[in-house]
Short mmCIF file of C-alpha atoms in Angstrom, two decimals:
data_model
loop_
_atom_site.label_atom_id
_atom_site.label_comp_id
_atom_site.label_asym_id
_atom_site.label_seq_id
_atom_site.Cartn_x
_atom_site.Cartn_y
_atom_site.Cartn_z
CA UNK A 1 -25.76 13.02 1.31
CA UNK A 2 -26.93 12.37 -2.44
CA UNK A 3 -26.88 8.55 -3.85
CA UNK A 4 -28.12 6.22 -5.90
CA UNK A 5 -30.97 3.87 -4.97
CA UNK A 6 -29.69 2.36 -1.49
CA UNK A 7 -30.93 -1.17 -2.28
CA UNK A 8 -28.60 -3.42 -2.49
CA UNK A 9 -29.61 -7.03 -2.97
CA UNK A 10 -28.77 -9.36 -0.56
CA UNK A 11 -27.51 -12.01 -3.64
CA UNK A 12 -25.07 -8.82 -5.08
CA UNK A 13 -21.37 -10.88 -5.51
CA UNK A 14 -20.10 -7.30 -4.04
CA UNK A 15 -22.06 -8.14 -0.89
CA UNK A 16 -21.31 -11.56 -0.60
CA UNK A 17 -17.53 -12.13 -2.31
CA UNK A 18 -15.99 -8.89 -2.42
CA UNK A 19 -16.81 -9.06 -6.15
CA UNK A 20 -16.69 -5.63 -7.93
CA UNK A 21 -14.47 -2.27 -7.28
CA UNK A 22 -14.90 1.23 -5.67
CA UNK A 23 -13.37 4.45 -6.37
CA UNK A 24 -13.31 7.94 -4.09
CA UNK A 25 -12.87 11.19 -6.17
CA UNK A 26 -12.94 14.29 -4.90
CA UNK A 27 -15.04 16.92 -6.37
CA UNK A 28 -15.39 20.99 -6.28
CA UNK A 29 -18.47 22.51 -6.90
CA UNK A 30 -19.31 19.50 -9.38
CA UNK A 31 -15.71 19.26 -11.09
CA UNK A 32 -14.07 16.18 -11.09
CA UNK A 33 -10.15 15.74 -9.98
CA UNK A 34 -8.06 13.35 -11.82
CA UNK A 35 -11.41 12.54 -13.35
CA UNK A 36 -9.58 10.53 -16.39
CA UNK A 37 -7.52 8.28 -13.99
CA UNK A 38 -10.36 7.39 -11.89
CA UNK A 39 -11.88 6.34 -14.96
CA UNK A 40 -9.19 4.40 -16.29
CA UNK A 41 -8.43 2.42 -13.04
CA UNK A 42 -12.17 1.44 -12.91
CA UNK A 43 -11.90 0.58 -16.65
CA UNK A 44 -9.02 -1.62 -16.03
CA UNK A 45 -10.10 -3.28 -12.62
CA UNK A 46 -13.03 -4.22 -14.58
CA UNK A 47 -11.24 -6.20 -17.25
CA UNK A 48 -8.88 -7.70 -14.76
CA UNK A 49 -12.21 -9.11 -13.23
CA UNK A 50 -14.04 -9.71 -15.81
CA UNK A 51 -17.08 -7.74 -16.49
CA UNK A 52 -17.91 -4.42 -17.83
CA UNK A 53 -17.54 -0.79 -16.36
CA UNK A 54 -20.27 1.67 -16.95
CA UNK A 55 -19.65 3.55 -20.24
CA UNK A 56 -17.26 6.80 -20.07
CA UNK A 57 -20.38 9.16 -21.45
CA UNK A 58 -22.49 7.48 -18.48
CA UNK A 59 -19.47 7.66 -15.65
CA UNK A 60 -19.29 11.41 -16.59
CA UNK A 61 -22.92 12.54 -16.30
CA UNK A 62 -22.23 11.88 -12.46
CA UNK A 63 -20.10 14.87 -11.08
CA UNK A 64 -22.55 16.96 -12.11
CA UNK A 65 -25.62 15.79 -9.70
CA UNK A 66 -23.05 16.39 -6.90
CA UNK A 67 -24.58 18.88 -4.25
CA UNK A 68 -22.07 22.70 -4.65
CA UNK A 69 -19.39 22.01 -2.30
CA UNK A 70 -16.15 20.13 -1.26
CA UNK A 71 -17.81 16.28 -1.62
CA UNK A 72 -16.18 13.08 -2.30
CA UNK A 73 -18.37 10.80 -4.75
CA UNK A 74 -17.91 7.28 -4.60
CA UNK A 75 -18.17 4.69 -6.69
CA UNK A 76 -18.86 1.14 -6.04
CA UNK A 77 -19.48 -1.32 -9.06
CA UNK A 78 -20.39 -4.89 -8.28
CA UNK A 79 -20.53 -7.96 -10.91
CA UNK A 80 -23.99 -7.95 -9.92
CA UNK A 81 -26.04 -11.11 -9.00
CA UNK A 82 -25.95 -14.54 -10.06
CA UNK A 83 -23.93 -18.06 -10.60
CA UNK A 84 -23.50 -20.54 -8.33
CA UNK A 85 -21.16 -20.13 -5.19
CA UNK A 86 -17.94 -19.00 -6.38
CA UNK A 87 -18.67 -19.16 -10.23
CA UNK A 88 -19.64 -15.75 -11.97
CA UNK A 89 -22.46 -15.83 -14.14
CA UNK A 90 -21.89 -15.55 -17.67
CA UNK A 91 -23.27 -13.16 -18.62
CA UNK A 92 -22.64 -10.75 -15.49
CA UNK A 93 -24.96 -7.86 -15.54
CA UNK A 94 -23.10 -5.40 -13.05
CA UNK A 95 -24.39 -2.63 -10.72
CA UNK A 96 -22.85 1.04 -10.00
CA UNK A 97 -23.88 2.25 -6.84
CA UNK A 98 -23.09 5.84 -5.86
CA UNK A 99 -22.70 8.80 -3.31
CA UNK A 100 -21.92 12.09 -2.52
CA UNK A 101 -20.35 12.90 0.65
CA UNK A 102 -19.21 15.78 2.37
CA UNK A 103 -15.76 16.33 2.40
CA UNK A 104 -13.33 18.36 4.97
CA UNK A 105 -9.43 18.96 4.69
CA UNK A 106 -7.32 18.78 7.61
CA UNK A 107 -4.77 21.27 6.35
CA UNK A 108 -2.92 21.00 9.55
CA UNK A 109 -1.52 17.61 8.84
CA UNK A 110 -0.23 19.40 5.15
CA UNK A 111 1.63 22.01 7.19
CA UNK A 112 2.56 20.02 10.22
CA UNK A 113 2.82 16.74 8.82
CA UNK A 114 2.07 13.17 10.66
CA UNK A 115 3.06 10.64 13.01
CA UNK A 116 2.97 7.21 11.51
CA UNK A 117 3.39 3.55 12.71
CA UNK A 118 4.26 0.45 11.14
CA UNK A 119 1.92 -2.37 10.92
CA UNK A 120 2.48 -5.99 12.18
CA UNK A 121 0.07 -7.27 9.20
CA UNK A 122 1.89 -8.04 6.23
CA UNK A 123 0.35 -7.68 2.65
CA UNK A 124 0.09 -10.84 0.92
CA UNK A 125 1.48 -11.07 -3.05
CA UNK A 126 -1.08 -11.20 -5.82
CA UNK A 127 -0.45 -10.19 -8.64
CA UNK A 128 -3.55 -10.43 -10.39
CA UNK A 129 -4.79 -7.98 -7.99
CA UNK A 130 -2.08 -5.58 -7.75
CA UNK A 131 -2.67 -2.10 -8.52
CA UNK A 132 -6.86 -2.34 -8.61
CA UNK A 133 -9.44 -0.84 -6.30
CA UNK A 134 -11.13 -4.14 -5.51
CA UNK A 135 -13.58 -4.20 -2.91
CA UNK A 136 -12.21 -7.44 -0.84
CA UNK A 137 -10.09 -4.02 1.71
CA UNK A 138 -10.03 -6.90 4.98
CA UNK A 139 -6.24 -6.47 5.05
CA UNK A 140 -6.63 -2.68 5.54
CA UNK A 141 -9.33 -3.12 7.53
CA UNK A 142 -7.21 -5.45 9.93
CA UNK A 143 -4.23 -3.16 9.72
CA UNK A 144 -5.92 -0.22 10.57
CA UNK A 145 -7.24 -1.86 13.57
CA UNK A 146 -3.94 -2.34 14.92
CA UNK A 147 -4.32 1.23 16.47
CA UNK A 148 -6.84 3.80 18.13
CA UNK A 149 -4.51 6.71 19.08
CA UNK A 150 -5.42 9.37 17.21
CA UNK A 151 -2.11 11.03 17.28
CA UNK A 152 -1.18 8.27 14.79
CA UNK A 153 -2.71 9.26 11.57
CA UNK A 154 -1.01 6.17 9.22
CA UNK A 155 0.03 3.04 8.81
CA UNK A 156 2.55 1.70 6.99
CA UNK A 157 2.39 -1.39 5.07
CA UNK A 158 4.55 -4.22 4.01
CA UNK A 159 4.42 -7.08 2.18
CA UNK A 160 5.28 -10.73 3.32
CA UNK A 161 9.24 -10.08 2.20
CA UNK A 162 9.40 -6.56 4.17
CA UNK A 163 9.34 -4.80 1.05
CA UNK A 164 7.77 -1.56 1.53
CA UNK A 165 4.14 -0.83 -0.16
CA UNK A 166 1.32 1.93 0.99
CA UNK A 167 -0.23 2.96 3.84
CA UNK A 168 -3.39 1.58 4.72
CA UNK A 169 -5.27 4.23 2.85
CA UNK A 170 -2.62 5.96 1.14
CA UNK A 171 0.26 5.64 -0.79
CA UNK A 172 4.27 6.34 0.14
CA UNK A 173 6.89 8.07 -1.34
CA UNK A 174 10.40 8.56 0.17
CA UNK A 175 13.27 11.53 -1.13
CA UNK A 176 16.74 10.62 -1.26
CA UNK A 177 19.66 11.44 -3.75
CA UNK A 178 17.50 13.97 -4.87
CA UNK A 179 14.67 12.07 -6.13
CA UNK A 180 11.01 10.86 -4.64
CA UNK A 181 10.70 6.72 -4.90
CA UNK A 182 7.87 5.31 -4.51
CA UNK A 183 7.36 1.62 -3.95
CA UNK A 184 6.17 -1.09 -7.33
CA UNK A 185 3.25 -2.16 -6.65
CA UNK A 186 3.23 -4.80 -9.33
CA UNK A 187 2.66 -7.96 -6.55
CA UNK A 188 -0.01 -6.21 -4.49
CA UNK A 189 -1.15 -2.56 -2.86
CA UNK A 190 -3.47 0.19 -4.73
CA UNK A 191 -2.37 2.32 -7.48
CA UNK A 192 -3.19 5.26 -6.33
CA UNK A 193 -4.68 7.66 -9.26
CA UNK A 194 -2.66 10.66 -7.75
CA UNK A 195 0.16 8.11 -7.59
CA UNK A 196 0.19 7.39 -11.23
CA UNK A 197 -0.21 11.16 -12.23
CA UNK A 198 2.92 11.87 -10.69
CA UNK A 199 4.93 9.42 -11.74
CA UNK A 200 3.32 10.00 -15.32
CA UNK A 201 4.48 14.05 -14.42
CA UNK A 202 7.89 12.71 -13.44
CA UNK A 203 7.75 13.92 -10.40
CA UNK A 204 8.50 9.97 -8.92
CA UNK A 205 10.53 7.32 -9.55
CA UNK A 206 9.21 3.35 -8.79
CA UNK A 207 11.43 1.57 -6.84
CA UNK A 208 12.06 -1.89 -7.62
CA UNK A 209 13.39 -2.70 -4.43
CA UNK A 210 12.24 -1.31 -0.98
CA UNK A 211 13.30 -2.30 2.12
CA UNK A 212 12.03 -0.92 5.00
CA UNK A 213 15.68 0.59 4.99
CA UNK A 214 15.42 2.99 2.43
CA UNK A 215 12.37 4.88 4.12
CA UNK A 216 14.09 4.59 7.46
CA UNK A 217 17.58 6.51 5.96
CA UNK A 218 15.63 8.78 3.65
CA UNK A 219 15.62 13.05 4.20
CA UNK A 220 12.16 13.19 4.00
CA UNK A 221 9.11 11.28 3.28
CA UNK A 222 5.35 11.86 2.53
CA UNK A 223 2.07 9.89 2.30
CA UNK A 224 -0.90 10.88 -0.15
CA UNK A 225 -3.75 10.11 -1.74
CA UNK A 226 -6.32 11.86 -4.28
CA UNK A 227 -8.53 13.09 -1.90
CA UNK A 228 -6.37 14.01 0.98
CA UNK A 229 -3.27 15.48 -1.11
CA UNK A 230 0.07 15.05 0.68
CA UNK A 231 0.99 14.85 4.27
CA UNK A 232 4.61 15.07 4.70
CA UNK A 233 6.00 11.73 7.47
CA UNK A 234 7.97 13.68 10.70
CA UNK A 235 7.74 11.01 13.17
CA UNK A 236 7.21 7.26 12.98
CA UNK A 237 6.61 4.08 15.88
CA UNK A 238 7.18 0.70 15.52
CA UNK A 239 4.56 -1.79 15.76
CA UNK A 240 4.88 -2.09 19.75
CA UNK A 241 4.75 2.32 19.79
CA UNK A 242 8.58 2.70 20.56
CA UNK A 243 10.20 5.68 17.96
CA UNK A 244 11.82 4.13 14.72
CA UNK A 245 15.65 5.40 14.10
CA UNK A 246 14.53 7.33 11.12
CA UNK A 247 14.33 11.55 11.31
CA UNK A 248 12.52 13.30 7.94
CA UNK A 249 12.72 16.83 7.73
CA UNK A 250 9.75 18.96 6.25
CA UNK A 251 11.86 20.34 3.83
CA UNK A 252 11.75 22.20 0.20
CA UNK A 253 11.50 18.67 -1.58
CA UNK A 254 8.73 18.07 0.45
CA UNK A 255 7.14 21.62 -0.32
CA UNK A 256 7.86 20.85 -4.14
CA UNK A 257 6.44 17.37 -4.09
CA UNK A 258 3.11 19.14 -2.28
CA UNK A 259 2.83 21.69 -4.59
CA UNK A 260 2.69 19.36 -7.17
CA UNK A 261 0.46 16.90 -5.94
CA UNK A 262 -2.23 20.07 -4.76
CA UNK A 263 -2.16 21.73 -8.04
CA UNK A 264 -3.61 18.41 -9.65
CA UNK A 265 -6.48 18.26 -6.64
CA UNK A 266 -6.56 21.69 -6.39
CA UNK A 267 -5.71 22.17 -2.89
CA UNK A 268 -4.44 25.19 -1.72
CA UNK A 269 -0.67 25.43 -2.21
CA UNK A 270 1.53 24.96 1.32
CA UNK A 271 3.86 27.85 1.78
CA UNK A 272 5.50 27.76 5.17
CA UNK A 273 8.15 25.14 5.81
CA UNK A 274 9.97 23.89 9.47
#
């Protein structure tokens, strides 16, 4: 593994408050995917907070210390240290920490696809949150501890209305009437970088309203992410492990909606279908 200097100070606001942001891209042989949305998402999660993201010419220097390989570099930038309790300093100097790690596909889940739950933890509304990578992850965290069967490779996430919103580490999209939704995450969950390239593509359409419902009746259905491309949904338990009503089918939408996603990461392309 290749990183920055692994001191962190124990008075960093990242440490202490959750204060800062974190991206994961995933990198071949030094090359950046969806290099210009993780960019911009870090950009914009650091005006929503407040403070400054490294410059563009400095973000981009770092692909290229990457190790030859499949690796995933993360990023975490922190306000730094300094105020008093709660209250940010003014000015904040911030800190970019970073690594490179070693990264391995599990192409089995893009051909077989996945067995997913839903979670009893509900997301709580923010709006001046929504959509950024923030660092303060405890409701994932708690979510994701709901379950240790490793058969169960998701969970599925909804907010404190049982609108539909993300996995815990991934986002959702669901086809029916011949088009992929994908729930608005304009009141909380993470826009997804992959997410936003496809809908920026076309290739999804935001749904306004999402009841649990609408995944539930859909054909098919898929989770994904920028690092992990797309795992199509085949089978999914309720919070107590009992099957859910809904059946999705790996299908041809699915196969499109994979093909589309893995050209942008530059995973192989799925051929076989069941």
């Amino acid at each position: 593994m290749v990183e920055s200097d692994p001191t962190i100070a124990l008075t960093d606001r990242g440490l202490a408050y959750g204060d800062g942001l974190f991206e994961t891209v995933l990198l071949r042989d030094g090359v950046a995917r969806l290099w210009d949305e993780h960019c911009e998402r870090l950009s914009q999660g650091a005006q929503r907070l407040g403070f400054e993201a490294p410059s563009r010419a400095w973000l981009d220097a770092l692909p290229g210390k990457a190790p030859a390989g499949e690796h995933v570099l993360k990023i975490t930038l922190t306000r730094g240290s300094g105020g008093r309790g709660y209250r940010p300093p003014l000015p904040a100097e911030p800190r970019c920490y970073w690594q490179f790690i070693p990264f391995t596909p599990m192409p089995e889940r893009w051909v077989q696809g996945i067995t997913v739950r839903l979670c009893r933890l509900r997301l709580a509304c923010q709006p001046v949150l929504a959509g950024i990578k923030h660092l303060n992850r405890l409701e994932n965290v708690l979510a994701r501890q709901e379950w240790q069967d490793d058969t169960i490779a998701e969970g599925i996430l909804l907010n404190d209305r049982d609108q539909l919103i993300e996995a815990t580490a991934m986002n959702l999209a669901w086809h029916d009437q011949g088009r992929w939704w994908t729930p608005a995450l304009t009141e909380c969950g993470v826009e997804g970088t992959l997410r936003r390239a496809l809908i920026e593509r076309g290739h999804l359409s935001v749904a306004d309203h999402a009841p649990l419902s609408r995944l539930l009746n859909s054909q098919s259905a898929c989770l994904f992410n920028s690092v992990q491309g797309l795992w199509p949904i085949v089978m999914c338990h309720d919070a107590d492990g009992h099957d859910t009503p809904g059946q999705w089918r790996i299908d041809e939408a699915v196969r499109c909606l994979q093909r589309e996603a893995h050209t942008l990461l530059g995973h192989p392309p799925v051929l076989s279908t069941s």
